[in-house]
mmCIF file of C-alpha atoms (C1' of nucleotides) in Angstrom:
data_model
loop_
_atom_site.group_PDB
_atom_site.id
_atom_site.type_symbol
_atom_site.label_atom_id
_atom_site.label_comp_id
_atom_site.label_asym_id
_atom_site.label_seq_id
_atom_site.Cartn_x
_atom_site.Cartn_y
_atom_site.Cartn_z
ATOM 1 C CA MET G 1002 -102.838 -35.406 -48.352
ATOM 2 C CA SER G 1003 -104.814 -32.877 -46.538
ATOM 3 C CA SER G 1004 -107.696 -33.048 -48.899
ATOM 4 C CA SER G 1005 -109.222 -36.179 -47.423
ATOM 5 C CA ASN G 1006 -108.758 -34.864 -43.956
ATOM 6 C CA GLU G 1007 -110.297 -31.641 -44.947
ATOM 7 C CA LYS G 1008 -113.295 -33.431 -46.332
ATOM 8 C CA ASN G 1009 -113.830 -34.982 -42.940
ATOM 9 C CA ASP G 1010 -113.090 -31.863 -41.091
ATOM 10 C CA PRO G 1011 -116.328 -30.402 -39.805
ATOM 11 C CA LEU G 1012 -114.766 -27.032 -40.043
ATOM 12 C CA TYR G 1013 -113.846 -27.599 -43.607
ATOM 13 C CA ASN G 1014 -117.333 -28.688 -44.400
ATOM 14 C CA TYR G 1015 -118.872 -26.098 -42.234
ATOM 15 C CA ASP G 1016 -121.125 -23.768 -44.040
ATOM 16 C CA PRO G 1017 -122.169 -20.900 -41.837
ATOM 17 C CA PHE G 1018 -125.075 -20.280 -44.118
ATOM 18 C CA GLN G 1019 -126.416 -23.756 -44.277
ATOM 19 C CA GLY G 1020 -130.085 -23.580 -43.757
ATOM 20 C CA PHE G 1021 -130.172 -20.143 -45.186
ATOM 21 C CA ASN G 1022 -131.442 -20.223 -48.664
ATOM 22 C CA SER G 1023 -133.813 -18.447 -50.891
ATOM 23 C CA SER G 1024 -136.748 -20.045 -49.172
ATOM 24 C CA THR G 1025 -135.516 -19.217 -45.721
ATOM 25 C CA PHE G 1026 -134.658 -15.686 -46.656
ATOM 26 C CA PRO G 1027 -136.160 -15.015 -50.014
ATOM 27 C CA PHE G 1028 -135.183 -11.423 -49.664
ATOM 28 C CA PHE G 1029 -131.551 -12.208 -49.357
ATOM 29 C CA ASP G 1030 -129.829 -13.747 -52.282
ATOM 30 C CA TYR G 1031 -126.731 -14.827 -50.482
ATOM 31 C CA ASN G 1032 -125.460 -16.843 -53.365
ATOM 32 C CA ASN G 1033 -125.139 -13.698 -55.305
ATOM 33 C CA LEU G 1034 -123.208 -11.933 -52.649
ATOM 34 C CA LEU G 1035 -119.997 -10.884 -54.231
ATOM 35 C CA VAL G 1036 -117.078 -10.455 -51.950
ATOM 36 C CA TYR G 1037 -115.315 -7.374 -52.956
ATOM 37 C CA SER G 1038 -111.618 -7.280 -52.901
ATOM 38 C CA GLN G 1039 -109.609 -4.156 -52.808
ATOM 39 C CA ALA G 1040 -107.412 -3.557 -55.756
ATOM 40 C CA ALA G 1041 -104.195 -5.261 -54.957
ATOM 41 C CA PRO G 1042 -101.006 -6.059 -56.780
ATOM 42 C CA THR G 1043 -102.301 -9.551 -57.284
ATOM 43 C CA PRO G 1044 -105.845 -10.725 -57.618
ATOM 44 C CA PRO G 1045 -107.064 -11.360 -54.088
ATOM 45 C CA PHE G 1046 -108.972 -14.419 -55.041
ATOM 46 C CA GLN G 1047 -106.419 -16.134 -57.115
ATOM 47 C CA GLY G 1048 -107.474 -18.806 -59.488
ATOM 48 C CA LEU G 1049 -110.675 -17.090 -60.239
ATOM 49 C CA ASP G 1050 -111.499 -15.329 -63.381
ATOM 50 C CA SER G 1051 -113.207 -12.380 -61.942
ATOM 51 C CA SER G 1052 -112.140 -9.892 -59.362
ATOM 52 C CA TYR G 1053 -114.802 -11.012 -57.041
ATOM 53 C CA MET G 1054 -116.364 -14.313 -56.319
ATOM 54 C CA ASN G 1055 -119.410 -15.969 -55.035
ATOM 55 C CA PHE G 1056 -119.531 -15.634 -51.325
ATOM 56 C CA THR G 1057 -120.059 -19.279 -50.590
ATOM 57 C CA ASP G 1058 -117.299 -20.166 -52.964
ATOM 58 C CA CYS G 1059 -115.104 -17.819 -51.098
ATOM 59 C CA LEU G 1060 -116.025 -19.450 -47.847
ATOM 60 C CA HIS G 1061 -114.884 -22.767 -49.137
ATOM 61 C CA ASP G 1062 -111.730 -21.447 -50.606
ATOM 62 C CA GLN G 1063 -109.266 -21.995 -47.854
ATOM 63 C CA ASN G 1064 -106.983 -19.379 -49.179
ATOM 64 C CA CYS G 1065 -109.645 -16.883 -49.787
ATOM 65 C CA PHE G 1066 -109.634 -15.324 -46.373
ATOM 66 C CA SER G 1067 -105.980 -15.718 -45.851
ATOM 67 C CA ARG G 1068 -105.202 -13.167 -48.486
ATOM 68 C CA PRO G 1069 -105.770 -9.766 -47.153
ATOM 69 C CA PHE G 1070 -107.267 -7.129 -49.355
ATOM 70 C CA PHE G 1071 -105.276 -4.618 -47.516
ATOM 71 C CA ASP G 1072 -103.116 -5.269 -44.577
ATOM 72 C CA MET G 1073 -103.408 -2.598 -41.977
ATOM 73 C CA SER G 1074 -100.331 -3.890 -40.355
ATOM 74 C CA GLY G 1075 -98.367 -3.260 -43.474
ATOM 75 C CA SER G 1076 -95.845 -0.582 -43.582
ATOM 76 C CA SER G 1077 -96.594 1.206 -46.755
ATOM 77 C CA SER G 1078 -99.580 3.325 -47.407
ATOM 78 C CA ASP G 1079 -98.884 3.659 -51.073
ATOM 79 C CA VAL G 1080 -100.167 0.233 -51.808
ATOM 80 C CA VAL G 1081 -103.424 1.527 -53.018
ATOM 81 C CA ALA G 1082 -102.639 5.090 -53.799
ATOM 82 C CA PRO G 1083 -101.546 4.601 -57.397
ATOM 83 C CA VAL G 1084 -104.729 2.805 -58.253
ATOM 84 C CA HIS G 1085 -106.644 5.926 -57.636
ATOM 85 C CA ASP G 1086 -105.356 7.314 -60.835
ATOM 86 C CA ASN G 1087 -108.228 5.467 -62.364
ATOM 87 C CA ILE G 1088 -110.719 7.410 -60.385
ATOM 88 C CA SER G 1089 -111.438 10.160 -62.756
ATOM 89 C CA ASN G 1090 -113.918 12.170 -60.835
ATOM 90 C CA SER G 1091 -113.146 11.467 -57.266
ATOM 91 C CA LYS G 1092 -111.239 13.980 -55.301
ATOM 92 C CA GLN G 1093 -110.913 11.462 -52.583
ATOM 93 C CA THR G 1094 -107.526 10.383 -53.635
ATOM 94 C CA VAL G 1095 -106.727 8.291 -50.641
ATOM 95 C CA ASP G 1096 -108.907 5.663 -49.150
ATOM 96 C CA ASP G 1097 -110.188 6.394 -45.713
ATOM 97 C CA SER G 1098 -108.675 3.281 -44.380
ATOM 98 C CA VAL G 1099 -105.383 4.489 -45.614
ATOM 99 C CA ARG G 1100 -106.005 7.772 -43.965
ATOM 100 C CA ILE G 1101 -106.435 6.057 -40.680
ATOM 101 C CA LYS G 1102 -103.175 4.388 -41.177
ATOM 102 C CA ILE G 1103 -101.499 7.588 -42.157
ATOM 103 C CA ASP G 1104 -102.960 9.371 -39.200
ATOM 104 C CA ASN G 1105 -101.672 6.730 -36.911
ATOM 105 C CA THR G 1106 -98.310 7.114 -38.416
ATOM 106 C CA GLU G 1107 -98.371 10.789 -37.799
ATOM 107 C CA ASN G 1108 -99.710 10.357 -34.335
ATOM 108 C CA PRO G 1109 -98.045 7.364 -32.780
ATOM 109 C CA SER G 1110 -99.907 7.911 -29.562
ATOM 110 C CA THR G 1111 -103.071 6.791 -31.255
ATOM 111 C CA PRO G 1112 -103.349 3.065 -30.924
ATOM 112 C CA ASN G 1113 -104.180 1.315 -34.104
ATOM 113 C CA SER G 1114 -106.645 -0.886 -32.358
ATOM 114 C CA SER G 1115 -108.769 2.055 -31.435
ATOM 115 C CA VAL G 1116 -110.457 1.946 -34.750
ATOM 116 C CA SER G 1117 -111.847 -1.488 -34.201
ATOM 117 C CA SER G 1118 -113.016 -1.524 -30.669
ATOM 118 C CA PRO G 1119 -116.640 -0.618 -30.873
ATOM 119 C CA SER G 1120 -117.749 -3.004 -28.214
ATOM 120 C CA ASN G 1121 -116.563 -0.874 -25.410
ATOM 121 C CA GLY G 1122 -116.206 2.400 -27.128
ATOM 122 C CA GLY G 1123 -117.977 2.076 -30.373
ATOM 123 C CA THR G 1124 -119.661 5.384 -30.056
ATOM 124 C CA ALA G 1125 -116.570 7.239 -29.194
ATOM 125 C CA VAL G 1126 -115.917 8.291 -32.712
ATOM 126 C CA GLU G 1127 -119.388 9.440 -33.256
ATOM 127 C CA ASP G 1128 -119.704 11.044 -29.898
ATOM 128 C CA SER G 1129 -116.674 13.134 -30.493
ATOM 129 C CA SER G 1130 -118.291 14.516 -33.576
ATOM 130 C CA LYS G 1131 -121.492 15.310 -31.803
ATOM 131 C CA THR G 1132 -120.249 16.990 -28.740
ATOM 132 C CA ASN G 1133 -121.382 20.328 -29.993
ATOM 133 C CA LYS G 1134 -124.818 19.169 -30.890
ATOM 134 C CA GLY G 1135 -126.425 16.590 -28.716
ATOM 135 C CA SER G 1136 -130.123 16.855 -28.113
ATOM 136 C CA GLU G 1137 -130.042 20.572 -27.660
ATOM 137 C CA HIS G 1138 -131.212 22.596 -30.552
ATOM 138 C CA GLU G 1139 -127.975 24.329 -31.099
ATOM 139 C CA LYS G 1140 -128.646 26.132 -34.262
ATOM 140 C CA SER G 1141 -125.322 27.837 -33.870
ATOM 141 C CA LYS G 1142 -123.750 25.715 -36.494
ATOM 142 C CA LYS G 1143 -121.949 28.709 -37.823
ATOM 143 C CA VAL G 1144 -120.390 29.490 -34.506
ATOM 144 C CA ASN G 1145 -116.685 29.005 -34.571
ATOM 145 C CA LYS G 1146 -116.030 25.707 -33.010
ATOM 146 C CA PRO G 1147 -112.693 24.676 -31.705
ATOM 147 C CA LYS G 1148 -111.000 22.800 -34.432
ATOM 148 C CA LYS G 1149 -111.622 19.228 -33.596
ATOM 149 C CA GLU G 1150 -109.111 16.581 -34.184
ATOM 150 C CA ARG G 1151 -109.392 14.578 -37.263
ATOM 151 C CA GLN G 1152 -112.097 12.063 -36.781
ATOM 152 C CA GLN G 1153 -110.930 8.527 -36.804
ATOM 153 C CA ARG G 1154 -113.070 6.274 -38.849
ATOM 154 C CA GLU G 1155 -114.169 2.833 -38.007
ATOM 155 C CA PRO G 1156 -112.688 0.219 -40.277
ATOM 156 C CA ARG G 1157 -114.816 -0.287 -43.276
ATOM 157 C CA PHE G 1158 -115.366 -2.833 -45.857
ATOM 158 C CA ALA G 1159 -117.788 -3.279 -48.658
ATOM 159 C CA PHE G 1160 -119.709 -5.963 -50.409
ATOM 160 C CA LEU G 1161 -120.978 -6.148 -53.876
ATOM 161 C CA THR G 1162 -124.270 -7.912 -54.026
ATOM 162 C CA LYS G 1163 -125.944 -8.825 -57.202
ATOM 163 C CA THR G 1164 -129.534 -8.182 -56.420
ATOM 164 C CA GLU G 1165 -132.579 -6.365 -57.570
ATOM 165 C CA ILE G 1166 -133.316 -5.362 -54.028
ATOM 166 C CA ASP G 1167 -132.150 -1.905 -53.163
ATOM 167 C CA VAL G 1168 -131.914 -2.394 -49.435
ATOM 168 C CA LEU G 1169 -130.629 -5.753 -48.358
ATOM 169 C CA GLU G 1170 -131.753 -7.268 -45.120
ATOM 170 C CA ASP G 1171 -128.875 -8.214 -42.883
ATOM 171 C CA GLY G 1172 -130.744 -8.918 -39.701
ATOM 172 C CA TYR G 1173 -129.987 -5.680 -37.947
ATOM 173 C CA ARG G 1174 -132.227 -2.705 -37.664
ATOM 174 C CA TRP G 1175 -131.094 0.411 -39.384
ATOM 175 C CA ARG G 1176 -132.284 3.951 -39.456
ATOM 176 C CA LYS G 1177 -131.673 5.984 -42.499
ATOM 177 C CA TYR G 1178 -130.132 9.295 -41.695
ATOM 178 C CA GLY G 1179 -129.198 10.636 -45.044
ATOM 179 C CA GLN G 1180 -129.211 10.250 -48.723
ATOM 180 C CA LYS G 1181 -126.943 11.851 -51.215
ATOM 181 C CA ALA G 1182 -126.763 11.895 -54.921
ATOM 182 C CA VAL G 1183 -123.663 10.169 -56.139
ATOM 183 C CA LYS G 1184 -121.649 12.073 -58.595
ATOM 184 C CA ASN G 1185 -121.968 10.746 -62.115
ATOM 185 C CA SER G 1186 -124.459 8.177 -60.956
ATOM 186 C CA PRO G 1187 -128.220 8.170 -61.284
ATOM 187 C CA TYR G 1188 -128.428 6.128 -58.127
ATOM 188 C CA PRO G 1189 -128.348 7.822 -54.744
ATOM 189 C CA ARG G 1190 -126.295 6.676 -51.819
ATOM 190 C CA SER G 1191 -128.160 6.045 -48.609
ATOM 191 C CA TYR G 1192 -126.711 6.326 -45.150
ATOM 192 C CA TYR G 1193 -127.870 4.107 -42.333
ATOM 193 C CA ARG G 1194 -127.076 3.817 -38.669
ATOM 194 C CA CYS G 1195 -127.739 0.875 -36.439
ATOM 195 C CA THR G 1196 -130.720 1.718 -34.275
ATOM 196 C CA THR G 1197 -129.389 -0.151 -31.294
ATOM 197 C CA GLN G 1198 -128.271 2.205 -28.604
ATOM 198 C CA LYS G 1199 -124.536 2.633 -28.203
ATOM 199 C CA CYS G 1200 -123.927 0.798 -31.416
ATOM 200 C CA GLY G 1201 -122.294 3.157 -33.787
ATOM 201 C CA VAL G 1202 -122.214 0.908 -36.792
ATOM 202 C CA LYS G 1203 -123.062 2.584 -40.021
ATOM 203 C CA LYS G 1204 -123.595 1.364 -43.473
ATOM 204 C CA ARG G 1205 -123.910 2.959 -46.827
ATOM 205 C CA VAL G 1206 -125.852 1.479 -49.634
ATOM 206 C CA GLU G 1207 -125.663 2.450 -53.233
ATOM 207 C CA ARG G 1208 -126.203 0.841 -56.553
ATOM 208 C CA SER G 1209 -123.380 0.668 -58.979
ATOM 209 C CA PHE G 1210 -124.059 2.928 -61.867
ATOM 210 C CA GLN G 1211 -121.866 0.828 -64.111
ATOM 211 C CA ASP G 1212 -123.644 -2.365 -63.226
ATOM 212 C CA PRO G 1213 -127.057 -1.533 -61.837
ATOM 213 C CA SER G 1214 -127.561 -5.130 -60.856
ATOM 214 C CA VAL G 1215 -124.906 -4.714 -58.195
ATOM 215 C CA VAL G 1216 -125.571 -3.113 -54.854
ATOM 216 C CA ILE G 1217 -122.587 -1.828 -52.959
ATOM 217 C CA THR G 1218 -122.951 -2.077 -49.213
ATOM 218 C CA THR G 1219 -120.265 -0.548 -47.075
ATOM 219 C CA TYR G 1220 -120.137 -1.332 -43.390
ATOM 220 C CA GLU G 1221 -118.319 0.859 -40.946
ATOM 221 C CA GLY G 1222 -117.588 -0.601 -37.557
ATOM 222 C CA SER G 1223 -118.894 -3.774 -36.041
ATOM 223 C CA HIS G 1224 -121.900 -4.425 -33.907
ATOM 224 C CA ASN G 1225 -121.544 -4.783 -30.178
ATOM 225 C CA HIS G 1226 -124.798 -6.630 -29.782
ATOM 226 C CA HIS G 1227 -126.729 -9.522 -31.153
ATOM 227 C CA ILE G 1228 -129.008 -9.400 -34.074
ATOM 228 C CA PRO G 1229 -132.340 -8.342 -32.712
ATOM 229 C CA THR G 1230 -135.289 -10.602 -32.959
ATOM 230 C CA THR G 1231 -136.062 -10.315 -36.541
ATOM 231 C CA LEU G 1232 -138.506 -10.414 -39.243
ATOM 232 C CA ARG G 1233 -141.060 -13.102 -39.619
ATOM 233 C CA GLY G 1234 -140.608 -14.261 -36.054
ATOM 234 C CA ASN G 1235 -137.227 -15.748 -36.749
ATOM 235 C CA ASN G 1236 -134.720 -15.125 -34.082
ATOM 236 C CA ILE G 1237 -131.300 -15.079 -35.576
ATOM 237 C CA THR G 1238 -129.109 -16.164 -32.752
ATOM 238 C CA SER G 1239 -125.855 -15.652 -34.471
ATOM 239 C CA SER G 1240 -124.754 -12.242 -35.394
ATOM 240 C CA ALA G 1241 -122.945 -13.795 -38.247
ATOM 241 C CA ALA G 1242 -125.955 -15.413 -39.758
ATOM 242 C CA PHE G 1243 -125.906 -13.129 -42.730
ATOM 243 C CA PRO G 1244 -123.060 -13.027 -45.129
ATOM 244 C CA HIS G 1245 -122.489 -9.347 -44.723
ATOM 245 C CA GLU G 1246 -122.313 -9.644 -41.017
ATOM 246 C CA PHE G 1247 -120.300 -12.760 -41.142
ATOM 247 C CA LEU G 1248 -117.654 -11.004 -43.094
ATOM 248 C CA ALA G 1249 -117.970 -7.976 -40.925
ATOM 249 C CA HIS G 1250 -117.310 -10.023 -37.842
ATOM 250 C CA TYR G 1251 -114.638 -11.962 -39.533
ATOM 251 C CA PHE G 1252 -112.759 -8.972 -40.704
ATOM 252 C CA PHE G 1253 -113.401 -6.838 -37.661
ATOM 253 C CA PRO G 1254 -114.218 -9.102 -34.796
ATOM 254 C CA SER G 1255 -115.719 -7.522 -31.780
ATOM 255 C CA THR G 1256 -113.455 -7.032 -28.831
ATOM 256 C CA SER G 1257 -116.232 -7.923 -26.475
ATOM 257 C CA ASN G 1258 -115.415 -10.423 -23.805
ATOM 258 C CA HIS G 1259 -118.942 -11.442 -23.081
ATOM 259 C CA GLN G 1260 -119.398 -15.145 -23.187
ATOM 260 C CA GLU G 1261 -122.557 -14.771 -25.163
ATOM 261 C CA ASP G 1262 -120.770 -12.839 -27.778
ATOM 262 C CA GLN G 1263 -118.051 -15.366 -27.873
ATOM 263 C CA ASN G 1264 -120.593 -18.068 -28.456
ATOM 264 C CA SER G 1265 -122.362 -16.116 -31.083
ATOM 265 C CA MET G 1266 -119.209 -15.606 -32.984
ATOM 266 C CA GLN G 1267 -118.334 -19.200 -33.449
ATOM 267 C CA HIS G 1268 -118.133 -18.479 -37.110
ATOM 268 C CA GLN G 1269 -115.171 -16.293 -36.456
ATOM 269 C CA SER G 1270 -113.305 -19.118 -34.898
ATOM 270 C CA VAL G 1271 -114.032 -21.181 -37.932
ATOM 271 C CA ALA G 1272 -112.462 -18.600 -40.085
ATOM 272 C CA LEU G 1273 -109.637 -18.161 -37.678
ATOM 273 C CA HIS G 1274 -109.114 -21.854 -37.722
ATOM 274 C CA GLN G 1275 -108.607 -21.624 -41.408
ATOM 275 C CA HIS G 1276 -105.686 -19.328 -41.297
ATOM 276 C CA GLN G 1277 -105.040 -18.441 -37.678
ATOM 277 C CA GLN G 1278 -103.923 -15.053 -38.646
ATOM 278 C CA GLN G 1279 -105.973 -12.080 -37.774
ATOM 279 C CA GLN G 1280 -105.840 -9.655 -40.608
ATOM 280 C CA GLN G 1281 -107.341 -6.269 -40.851
ATOM 281 C CA LEU G 1282 -109.030 -6.022 -44.159
ATOM 282 C CA GLN G 1283 -110.147 -2.855 -45.605
ATOM 283 C CA VAL G 1284 -112.433 -1.567 -48.172
ATOM 284 C CA SER G 1285 -111.562 0.549 -51.028
ATOM 285 C CA ASP G 1286 -113.416 3.516 -52.294
ATOM 286 C CA TYR G 1287 -116.207 3.530 -54.743
ATOM 287 C CA GLY G 1288 -114.046 4.279 -57.664
ATOM 288 C CA LEU G 1289 -112.236 1.060 -57.154
ATOM 289 C CA LEU G 1290 -115.452 -0.748 -56.582
ATOM 290 C CA HIS G 1291 -116.848 0.562 -59.769
ATOM 291 C CA ASN G 1292 -113.714 -0.339 -61.575
ATOM 292 C CA LEU G 1293 -114.034 -3.844 -60.318
ATOM 293 C CA VAL G 1294 -117.650 -4.032 -61.228
ATOM 294 C CA SER G 1295 -116.980 -2.782 -64.675
ATOM 295 C CA SER G 1296 -114.037 -5.051 -65.224
ATOM 296 C CA SER G 1297 -115.989 -8.012 -64.035
ATOM 297 C CA THR G 1298 -118.904 -7.052 -66.166
ATOM 298 C CA ARG G 1299 -116.649 -6.897 -69.149
ATOM 299 C CA LYS G 1300 -115.280 -10.293 -68.385
ATOM 300 C CA GLN G 1301 -118.660 -11.804 -67.924
ATOM 301 C CA ALA G 1302 -120.063 -10.244 -71.027
ATOM 302 C CA PRO G 1303 -120.379 -12.620 -73.953
ATOM 303 C "C1'" DC W 194 -147.649 8.887 -30.591
ATOM 304 C "C1'" DG W 195 -143.345 6.819 -31.415
ATOM 305 C "C1'" DG W 196 -140.198 5.477 -34.707
ATOM 306 C "C1'" DG W 197 -138.539 5.738 -39.342
ATOM 307 C "C1'" DT W 198 -137.868 8.445 -43.781
ATOM 308 C "C1'" DT W 199 -137.167 12.511 -46.594
ATOM 309 C "C1'" DT W 200 -134.618 16.316 -47.832
ATOM 310 C "C1'" DG W 201 -132.474 20.807 -47.735
ATOM 311 C "C1'" DA W 202 -128.889 22.888 -45.160
ATOM 312 C "C1'" DC W 203 -124.689 22.696 -42.995
ATOM 313 C "C1'" DC W 204 -119.869 21.196 -41.913
ATOM 314 C "C1'" DG W 205 -115.296 20.155 -42.854
ATOM 315 C "C1'" DG W 206 -111.628 18.157 -45.723
ATOM 316 C "C1'" DC W 207 -109.276 18.659 -49.814
ATOM 317 C "C1'" DG W 208 -107.489 20.328 -54.285
ATOM 318 C "C1'" DC W 209 -106.582 24.201 -57.002
ATOM 319 C "C1'" DG Q 515 -109.661 31.875 -50.433
ATOM 320 C "C1'" DC Q 516 -112.811 29.401 -53.075
ATOM 321 C "C1'" DG Q 517 -115.419 25.721 -54.785
ATOM 322 C "C1'" DC Q 518 -116.403 20.890 -54.788
ATOM 323 C "C1'" DC Q 519 -117.970 17.021 -52.503
ATOM 324 C "C1'" DG Q 520 -118.819 13.402 -48.972
ATOM 325 C "C1'" DG Q 521 -120.930 12.998 -44.767
ATOM 326 C "C1'" DT Q 522 -124.154 14.465 -41.274
ATOM 327 C "C1'" DC Q 523 -127.851 16.986 -39.053
ATOM 328 C "C1'" DA Q 524 -132.481 17.931 -38.002
ATOM 329 C "C1'" DA Q 525 -137.091 19.729 -39.059
ATOM 330 C "C1'" DA Q 526 -140.849 18.185 -41.419
ATOM 331 C "C1'" DC Q 527 -143.251 14.527 -42.826
ATOM 332 C "C1'" DC Q 528 -145.048 9.769 -43.045
ATOM 333 C "C1'" DC Q 529 -146.909 5.590 -41.253
ATOM 334 C "C1'" DG Q 530 -148.547 1.844 -38.427
#
DNA sequence: CGGGTTTGACCGGCGC
DNA sequence: GCGCCGGTCAAACCCG
């Protein structure tokens, strides 16, 4: 009964990426963006064969976004813990997002929302970790510092993108601040920070060593500004113009009250219209990602 | 010259 | 306490 209505529903038919294609953004293969889902008791994208799905397919799956990968509002933190048994070499036995949750449990005075409010305090987390450094050349790194409180992380989530390109364009400007070799992987992990002042969004990019055609992009935090005027003279007016950012905003909408931001995040409302339930979705760790990649690869193999 | 990248060192959490 | 490891810093370097 609802199907015909849905067909006529502009929101149902709305494709936030219409107009964006390989000719518009040849560097961004958005059709190969794979929405990663955290290991969950049930497949997050039910009805699909693989553990992840085409991004645009996901957009048009009404139930897709209504199934949380990981519900921060849940009560149990052991939802994902057992899965980490599969992570043979990772000592990171608990996902960071879970840690946040655990920390909040231990410290009830810490509001849960503090981890997703970068618009007015997005740099707070980072600032707290830099208080002993700043611009001064304090080479006294070995000086005993007062034991700082456990740093709260911004909410994170990751995307798997099937692409040959190592660094995907997402419309924002990033500055690389580190690169590390990934254990048991020939591919390094790169660390990026948003170059916009007072925007503490970070992202990590690495290529899956189990499926080198897949790039894993992990976003931490959400932008408190628009996409800057971008490449090739195109001015991307919506911060959600790119799939990564769309999901980022969808999962972790900015708390900004600026009208401009509200307008620019119309895509959020579309998503919200679809399920009207704000869920906090989280990312899993790389072990899980790699497990998913490998399992999917196995499934897709002839 | 300003902004971005590279890369070795450092820090801190965690498991043993 | 020690070692491992992820994350970050910052000097040096590169580039337009």
